[in-house]
CSV table of C-alpha atoms and ligand atoms in Angstrom, one decimal:
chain,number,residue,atom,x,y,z
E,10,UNK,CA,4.0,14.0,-10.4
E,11,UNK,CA,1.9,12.4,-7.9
E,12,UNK,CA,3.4,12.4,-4.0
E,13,UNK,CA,2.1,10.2,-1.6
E,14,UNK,CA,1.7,12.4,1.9
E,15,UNK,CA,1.5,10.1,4.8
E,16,UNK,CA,1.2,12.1,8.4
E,17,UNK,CA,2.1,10.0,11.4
E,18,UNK,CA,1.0,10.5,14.3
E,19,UNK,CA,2.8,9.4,17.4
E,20,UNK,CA,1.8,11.0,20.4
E,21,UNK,CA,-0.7,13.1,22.8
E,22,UNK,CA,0.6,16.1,21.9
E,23,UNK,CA,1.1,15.5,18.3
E,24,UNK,CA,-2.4,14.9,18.1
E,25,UNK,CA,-3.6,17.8,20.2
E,26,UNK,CA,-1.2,20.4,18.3
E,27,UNK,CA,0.4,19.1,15.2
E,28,UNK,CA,-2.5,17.4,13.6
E,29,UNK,CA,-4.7,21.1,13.6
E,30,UNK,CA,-2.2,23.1,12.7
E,31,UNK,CA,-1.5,20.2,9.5
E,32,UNK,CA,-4.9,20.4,9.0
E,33,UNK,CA,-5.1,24.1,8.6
E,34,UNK,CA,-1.7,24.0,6.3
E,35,UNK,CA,-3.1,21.6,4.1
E,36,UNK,CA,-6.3,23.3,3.7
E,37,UNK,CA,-4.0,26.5,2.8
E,38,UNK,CA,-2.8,24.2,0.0
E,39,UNK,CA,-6.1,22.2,-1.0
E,40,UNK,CA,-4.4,19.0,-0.5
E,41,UNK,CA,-5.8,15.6,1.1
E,42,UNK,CA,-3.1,13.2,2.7
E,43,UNK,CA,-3.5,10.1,4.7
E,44,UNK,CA,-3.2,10.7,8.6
E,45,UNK,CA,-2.4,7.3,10.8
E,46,UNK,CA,-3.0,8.1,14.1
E,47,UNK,CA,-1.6,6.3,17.3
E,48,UNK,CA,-5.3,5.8,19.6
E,49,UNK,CA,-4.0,3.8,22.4
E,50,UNK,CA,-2.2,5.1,25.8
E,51,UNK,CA,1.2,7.7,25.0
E,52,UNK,CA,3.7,5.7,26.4
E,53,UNK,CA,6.2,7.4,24.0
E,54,UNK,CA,8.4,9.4,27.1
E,55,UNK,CA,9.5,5.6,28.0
E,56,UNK,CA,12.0,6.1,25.1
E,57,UNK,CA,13.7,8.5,27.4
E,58,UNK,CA,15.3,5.4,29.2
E,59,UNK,CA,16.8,4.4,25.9
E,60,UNK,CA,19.4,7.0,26.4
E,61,UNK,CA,21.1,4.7,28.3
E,62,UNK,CA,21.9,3.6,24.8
E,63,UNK,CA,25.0,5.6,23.3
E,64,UNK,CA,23.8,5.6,19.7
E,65,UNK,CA,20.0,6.7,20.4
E,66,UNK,CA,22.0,9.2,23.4
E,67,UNK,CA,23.7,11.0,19.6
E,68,UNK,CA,20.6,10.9,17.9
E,69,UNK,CA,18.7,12.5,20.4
E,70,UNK,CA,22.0,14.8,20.5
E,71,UNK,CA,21.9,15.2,17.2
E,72,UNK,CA,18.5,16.0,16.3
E,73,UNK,CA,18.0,18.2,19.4
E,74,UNK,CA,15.3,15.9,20.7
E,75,UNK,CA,13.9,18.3,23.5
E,76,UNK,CA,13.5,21.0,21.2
E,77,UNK,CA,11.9,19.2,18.4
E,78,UNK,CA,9.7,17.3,20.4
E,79,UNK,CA,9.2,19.1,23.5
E,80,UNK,CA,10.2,17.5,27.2
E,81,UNK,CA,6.5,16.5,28.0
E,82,UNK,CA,6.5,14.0,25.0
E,83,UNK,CA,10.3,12.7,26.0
E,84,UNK,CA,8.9,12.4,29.8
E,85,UNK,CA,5.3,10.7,29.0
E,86,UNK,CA,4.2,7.7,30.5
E,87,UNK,CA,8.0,7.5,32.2
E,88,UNK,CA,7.1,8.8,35.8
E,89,UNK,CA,3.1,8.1,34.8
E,90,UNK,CA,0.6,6.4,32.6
E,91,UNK,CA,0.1,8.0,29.4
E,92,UNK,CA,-3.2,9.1,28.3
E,93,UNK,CA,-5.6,7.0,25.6
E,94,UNK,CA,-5.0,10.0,23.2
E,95,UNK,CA,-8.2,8.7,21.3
E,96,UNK,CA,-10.4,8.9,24.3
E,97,UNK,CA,-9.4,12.4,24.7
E,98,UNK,CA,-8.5,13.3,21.7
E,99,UNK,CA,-11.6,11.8,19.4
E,100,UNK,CA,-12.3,15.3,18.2
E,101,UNK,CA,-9.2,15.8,16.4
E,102,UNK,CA,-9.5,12.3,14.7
E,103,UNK,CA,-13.6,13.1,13.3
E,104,UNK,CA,-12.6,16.9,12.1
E,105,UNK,CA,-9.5,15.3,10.1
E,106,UNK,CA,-11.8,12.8,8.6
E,107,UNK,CA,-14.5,15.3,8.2
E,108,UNK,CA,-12.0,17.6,6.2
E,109,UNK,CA,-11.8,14.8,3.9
E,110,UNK,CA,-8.5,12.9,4.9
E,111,UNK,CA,-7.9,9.3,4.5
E,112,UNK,CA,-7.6,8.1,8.2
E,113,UNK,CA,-6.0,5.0,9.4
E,114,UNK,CA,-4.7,3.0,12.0
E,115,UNK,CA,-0.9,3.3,13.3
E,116,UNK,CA,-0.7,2.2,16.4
E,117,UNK,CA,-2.3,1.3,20.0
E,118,UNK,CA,0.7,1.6,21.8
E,119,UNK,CA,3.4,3.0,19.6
E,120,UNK,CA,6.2,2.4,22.1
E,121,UNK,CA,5.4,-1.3,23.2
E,122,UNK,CA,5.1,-2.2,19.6
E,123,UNK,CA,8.6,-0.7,18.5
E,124,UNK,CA,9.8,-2.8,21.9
E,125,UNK,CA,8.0,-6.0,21.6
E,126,UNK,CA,7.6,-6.8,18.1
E,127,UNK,CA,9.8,-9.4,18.0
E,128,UNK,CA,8.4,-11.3,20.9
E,129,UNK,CA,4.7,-10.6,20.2
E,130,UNK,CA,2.7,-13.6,19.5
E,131,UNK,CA,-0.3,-13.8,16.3
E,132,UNK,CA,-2.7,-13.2,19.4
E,133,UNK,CA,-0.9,-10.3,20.6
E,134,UNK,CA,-0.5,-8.4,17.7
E,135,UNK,CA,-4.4,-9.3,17.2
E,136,UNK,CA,-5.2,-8.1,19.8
E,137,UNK,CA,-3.2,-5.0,19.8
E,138,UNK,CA,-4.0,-4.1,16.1
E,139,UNK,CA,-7.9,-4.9,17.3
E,140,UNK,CA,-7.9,-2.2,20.4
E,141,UNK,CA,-6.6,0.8,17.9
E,142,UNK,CA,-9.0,-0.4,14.7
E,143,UNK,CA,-12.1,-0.7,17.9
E,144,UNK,CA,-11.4,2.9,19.3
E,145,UNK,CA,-10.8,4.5,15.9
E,146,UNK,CA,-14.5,2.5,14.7
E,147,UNK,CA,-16.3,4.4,18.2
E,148,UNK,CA,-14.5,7.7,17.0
E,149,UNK,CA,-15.2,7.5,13.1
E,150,UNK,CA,-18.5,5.6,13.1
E,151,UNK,CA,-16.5,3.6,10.6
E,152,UNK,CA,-13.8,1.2,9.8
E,153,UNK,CA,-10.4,2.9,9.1
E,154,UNK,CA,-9.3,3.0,5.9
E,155,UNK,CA,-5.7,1.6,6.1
E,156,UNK,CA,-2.9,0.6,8.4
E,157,UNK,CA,0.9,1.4,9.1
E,158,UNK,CA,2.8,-0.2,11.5
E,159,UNK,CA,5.0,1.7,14.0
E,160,UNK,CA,8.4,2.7,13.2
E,161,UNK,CA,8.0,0.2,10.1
E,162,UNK,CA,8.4,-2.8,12.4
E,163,UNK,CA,6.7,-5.2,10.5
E,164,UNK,CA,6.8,-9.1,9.9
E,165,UNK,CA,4.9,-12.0,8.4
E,166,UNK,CA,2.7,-12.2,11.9
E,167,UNK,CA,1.7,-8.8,11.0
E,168,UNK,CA,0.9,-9.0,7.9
E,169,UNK,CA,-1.5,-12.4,8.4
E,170,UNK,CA,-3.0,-10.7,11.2
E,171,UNK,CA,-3.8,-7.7,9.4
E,172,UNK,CA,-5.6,-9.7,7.0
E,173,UNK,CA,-8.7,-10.1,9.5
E,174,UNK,CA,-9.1,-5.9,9.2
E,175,UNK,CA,-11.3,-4.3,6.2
E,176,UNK,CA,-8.1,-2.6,5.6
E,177,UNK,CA,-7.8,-1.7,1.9
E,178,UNK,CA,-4.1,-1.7,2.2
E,179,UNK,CA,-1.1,-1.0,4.5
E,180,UNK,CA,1.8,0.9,4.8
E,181,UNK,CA,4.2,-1.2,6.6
E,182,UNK,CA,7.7,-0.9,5.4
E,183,UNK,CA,10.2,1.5,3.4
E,184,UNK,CA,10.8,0.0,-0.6
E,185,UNK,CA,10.2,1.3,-3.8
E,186,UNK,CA,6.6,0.1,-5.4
E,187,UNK,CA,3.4,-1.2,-4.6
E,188,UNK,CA,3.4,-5.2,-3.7
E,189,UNK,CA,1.1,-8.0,-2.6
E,190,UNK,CA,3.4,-9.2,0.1
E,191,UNK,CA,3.7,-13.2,-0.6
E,192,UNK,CA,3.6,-14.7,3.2
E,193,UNK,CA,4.5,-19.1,3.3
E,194,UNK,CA,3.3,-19.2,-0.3
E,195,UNK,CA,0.3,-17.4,-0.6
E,196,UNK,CA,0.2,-13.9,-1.6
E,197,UNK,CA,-2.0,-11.6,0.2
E,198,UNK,CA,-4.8,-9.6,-0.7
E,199,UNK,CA,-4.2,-6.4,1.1
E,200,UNK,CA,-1.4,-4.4,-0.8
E,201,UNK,CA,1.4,-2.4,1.0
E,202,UNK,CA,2.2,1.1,-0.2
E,203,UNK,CA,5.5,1.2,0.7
E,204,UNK,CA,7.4,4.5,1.9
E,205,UNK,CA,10.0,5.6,-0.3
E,206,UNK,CA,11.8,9.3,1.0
E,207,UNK,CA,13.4,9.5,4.3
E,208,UNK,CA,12.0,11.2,6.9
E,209,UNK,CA,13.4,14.3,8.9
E,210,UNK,CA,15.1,12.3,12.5
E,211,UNK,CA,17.2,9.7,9.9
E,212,UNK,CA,18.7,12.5,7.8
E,213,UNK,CA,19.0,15.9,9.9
E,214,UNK,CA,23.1,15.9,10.7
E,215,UNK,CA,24.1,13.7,8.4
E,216,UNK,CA,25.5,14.2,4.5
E,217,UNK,CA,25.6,17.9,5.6
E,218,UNK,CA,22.0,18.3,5.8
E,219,UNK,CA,21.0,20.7,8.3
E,220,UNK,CA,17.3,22.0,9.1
E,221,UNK,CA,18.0,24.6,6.4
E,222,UNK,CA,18.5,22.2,4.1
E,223,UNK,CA,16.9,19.3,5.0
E,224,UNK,CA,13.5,20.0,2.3
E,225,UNK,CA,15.5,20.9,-0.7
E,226,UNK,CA,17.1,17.8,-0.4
E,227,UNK,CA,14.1,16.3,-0.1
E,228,UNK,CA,13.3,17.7,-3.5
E,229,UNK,CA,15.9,16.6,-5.1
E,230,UNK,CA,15.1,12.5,-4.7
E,231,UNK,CA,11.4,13.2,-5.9
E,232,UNK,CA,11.2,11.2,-8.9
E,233,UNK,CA,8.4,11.5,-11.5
E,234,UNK,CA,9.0,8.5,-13.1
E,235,UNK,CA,8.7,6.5,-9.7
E,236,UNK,CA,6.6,6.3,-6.8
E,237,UNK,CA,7.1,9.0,-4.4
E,238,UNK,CA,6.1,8.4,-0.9
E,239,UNK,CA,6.9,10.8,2.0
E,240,UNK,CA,6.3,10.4,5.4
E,241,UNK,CA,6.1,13.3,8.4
E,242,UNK,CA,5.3,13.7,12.0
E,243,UNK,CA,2.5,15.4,13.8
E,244,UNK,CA,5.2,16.2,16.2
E,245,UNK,CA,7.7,17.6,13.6
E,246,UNK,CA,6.1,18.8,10.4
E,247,UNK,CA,3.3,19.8,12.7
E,248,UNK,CA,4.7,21.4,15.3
E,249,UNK,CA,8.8,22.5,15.3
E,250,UNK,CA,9.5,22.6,11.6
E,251,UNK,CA,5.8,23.6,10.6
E,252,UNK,CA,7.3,27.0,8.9
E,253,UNK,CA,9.7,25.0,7.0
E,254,UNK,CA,7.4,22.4,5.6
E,255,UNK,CA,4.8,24.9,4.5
E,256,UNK,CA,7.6,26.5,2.4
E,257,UNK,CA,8.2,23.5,0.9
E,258,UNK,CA,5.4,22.3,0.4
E,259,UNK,CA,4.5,25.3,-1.7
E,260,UNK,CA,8.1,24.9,-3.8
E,261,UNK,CA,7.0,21.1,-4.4
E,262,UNK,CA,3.8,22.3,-6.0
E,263,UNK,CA,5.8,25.0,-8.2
E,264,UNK,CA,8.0,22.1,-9.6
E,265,UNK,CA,4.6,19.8,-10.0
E,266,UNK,CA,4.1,18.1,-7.5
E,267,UNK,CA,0.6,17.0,-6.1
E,268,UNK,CA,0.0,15.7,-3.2
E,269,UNK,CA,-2.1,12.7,-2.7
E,270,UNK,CA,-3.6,10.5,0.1
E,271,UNK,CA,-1.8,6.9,-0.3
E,272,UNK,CA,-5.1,5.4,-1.7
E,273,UNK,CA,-5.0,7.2,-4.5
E,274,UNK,CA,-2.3,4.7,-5.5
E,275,UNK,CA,-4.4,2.0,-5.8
E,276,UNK,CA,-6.7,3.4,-8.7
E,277,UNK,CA,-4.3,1.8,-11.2
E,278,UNK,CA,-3.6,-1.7,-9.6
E,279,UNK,CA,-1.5,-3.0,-12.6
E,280,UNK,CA,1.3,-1.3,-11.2
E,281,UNK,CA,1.5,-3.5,-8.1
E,282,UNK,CA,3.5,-6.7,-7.7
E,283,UNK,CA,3.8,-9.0,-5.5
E,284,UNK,CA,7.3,-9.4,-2.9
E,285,UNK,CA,8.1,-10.0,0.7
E,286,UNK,CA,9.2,-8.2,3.1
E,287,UNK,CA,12.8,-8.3,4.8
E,288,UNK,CA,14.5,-6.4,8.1
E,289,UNK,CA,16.9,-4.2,7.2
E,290,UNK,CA,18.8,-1.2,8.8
E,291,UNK,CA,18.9,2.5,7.3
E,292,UNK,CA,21.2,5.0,8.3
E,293,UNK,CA,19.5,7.8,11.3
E,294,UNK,CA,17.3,5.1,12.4
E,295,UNK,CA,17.4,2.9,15.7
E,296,UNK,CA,17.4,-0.8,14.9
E,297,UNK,CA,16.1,-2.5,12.0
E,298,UNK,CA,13.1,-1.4,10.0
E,299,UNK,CA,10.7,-3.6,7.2
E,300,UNK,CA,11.8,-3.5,3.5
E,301,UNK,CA,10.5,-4.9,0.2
E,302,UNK,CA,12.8,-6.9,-0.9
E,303,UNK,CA,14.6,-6.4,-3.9
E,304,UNK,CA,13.0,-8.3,-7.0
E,305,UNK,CA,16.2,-10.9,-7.3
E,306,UNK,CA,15.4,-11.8,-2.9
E,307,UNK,CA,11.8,-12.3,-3.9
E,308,UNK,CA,11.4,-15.8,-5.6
E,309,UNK,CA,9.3,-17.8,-2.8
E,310,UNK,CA,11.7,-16.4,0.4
E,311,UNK,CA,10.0,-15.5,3.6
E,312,UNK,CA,13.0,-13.9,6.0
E,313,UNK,CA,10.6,-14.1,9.0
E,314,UNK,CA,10.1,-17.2,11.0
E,315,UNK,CA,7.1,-18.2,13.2
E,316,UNK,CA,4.3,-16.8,10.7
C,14,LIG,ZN1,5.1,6.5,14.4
């Protein structure tokens, strides 16, 4: 049973500490994953403001925020401008390629994307995608691979703008297969590799899943008749609950599991059809995320205006 392993990686210190010690757990395993990495300035702390916000105040509550993520994240680029984590952090970025990783684009600026997607313009999601895919080509000597949009906040925009990247697909929403996403009638050529598990923040204190827990259940909705897709954080997986995912990740390969970098999905492209691409809320997460539609919501529909 194949696993997609996506690692996301959000932040300055996700990428200084969670992406090594990843590294050096995956190694421990021999498996190869797919790493998006967020290049641009760490503006992330500025999410501390959204406590004003009573649900995101009880999921911050709930997931212990500070202790999963550490204050210096929560505070960055709130009282100061956040660091370009590529600039800095370039090192990081070549070894994980070097090791053999598929590397890829998440964001440039992870929080004004999650903020502005709505209101951003074709030229400023250009332009935004262009400044990560830029700094990631002076790091890797190379085009990345791939793409994922922050936080799954995706739209038609997107998408057509992504189509002027070498990217040899994208990872852009939660669903349940591979698709060409179909954007005003034409269907794209870059397939999305949708995610399919939940991730850590959107289940931990619910359903009675605690962080004892929380990777058995895990196991439990891997499916080897379906496509599997999991995503984790530098800043979780990597860092607060790297104990716990080594465990599991050593119980998934007992039961057969293996591990994969996304692109390894592509090999047999018979298996991907085409959809769209709708907003759609899931339980533990703030505001509305992108989801294949269902194959009944597909016929010719595009949910997002101003493509
Ligand atoms: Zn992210």
């Amino acid at each position: 049973m194949k696993v997609g392993l996506r690692i996301d990686v959000d932040t300055f210190r996700g990428t200084k500490y969670g992406v090594p010690n990843l590294c050096q757990l995956l190694a421990d395993y021999c498996i190869l994953a797919t790493f998006f990495f967020s290049v641009g300035p760490d503006n992330m702390g500025r999410h501390l403001w959204r406590l004003l916000r009573p649900t995101f105040l009880w999921k911050m509550i709930r997931t212990r925020a500070s202790k999963l993520y550490g204050w210096d994240i929560l505070l960055r680029g709130t009282f100061w401008p956040g660091p370009v984590i590529g600039e800095r952090l370039g090192n990081v970025i070549c070894a994980v390629s070097a090791a053999g990783h598929e590397v890829g684009l998440h964001a440039w600026d992870h929080h004004a994307w999650q903020k502005r997607i709505d209101r951003m313009d074709r030229d400023e999601i250009y332009s935004a995608l262009n400044k990560g895919v830029g700094l990631l080509e002076r790091i890797l000597d190379r085009s990345p691979v791939c793409s994922a949009a922050p936080a799954w906040k995706s739209n038609d925009r997107v998408l057509l703008e992504k189509t002027r990247f070498s990217f040899a697909y994208n990872s852009d929403c939660r669903g349940k297969s591979l698709f060409r996403p179909v954007v005003a009638g034409n269907e794209l050529a870059q397939p999305q590799i949708p995610v399919t598990l939940p991730t850590y923040d959107e289940v931990i204190g619910r359903y009675g899943i605690s962080q004892n827990n929380f990777y058995d259940y895990l196991l439990s909705l891997f499916d080897p008749i379906k496509l599997n897709v999991l995503t984790i954080h530098a800043e979780v997986e990597g860092m607060a609950c790297l104990k716990m995912f080594s465990r599991f990740i050593k119980q998934a390969q007992s039961r057969g599991a293996a591990f994969v970098p996304l692109g390894t999905f592509l090999e047999d492209d018979s298996t991907i059809v085409t959809g769209t691409m709708v907003k759609t809320k899931i339980p533990g997460r703030d505001g509305w995320v992108a989801c294949q539609a269902s194959i009944t919501e597909n016929r010719n529909v595009s949910y997002f205006s101003g493509a």
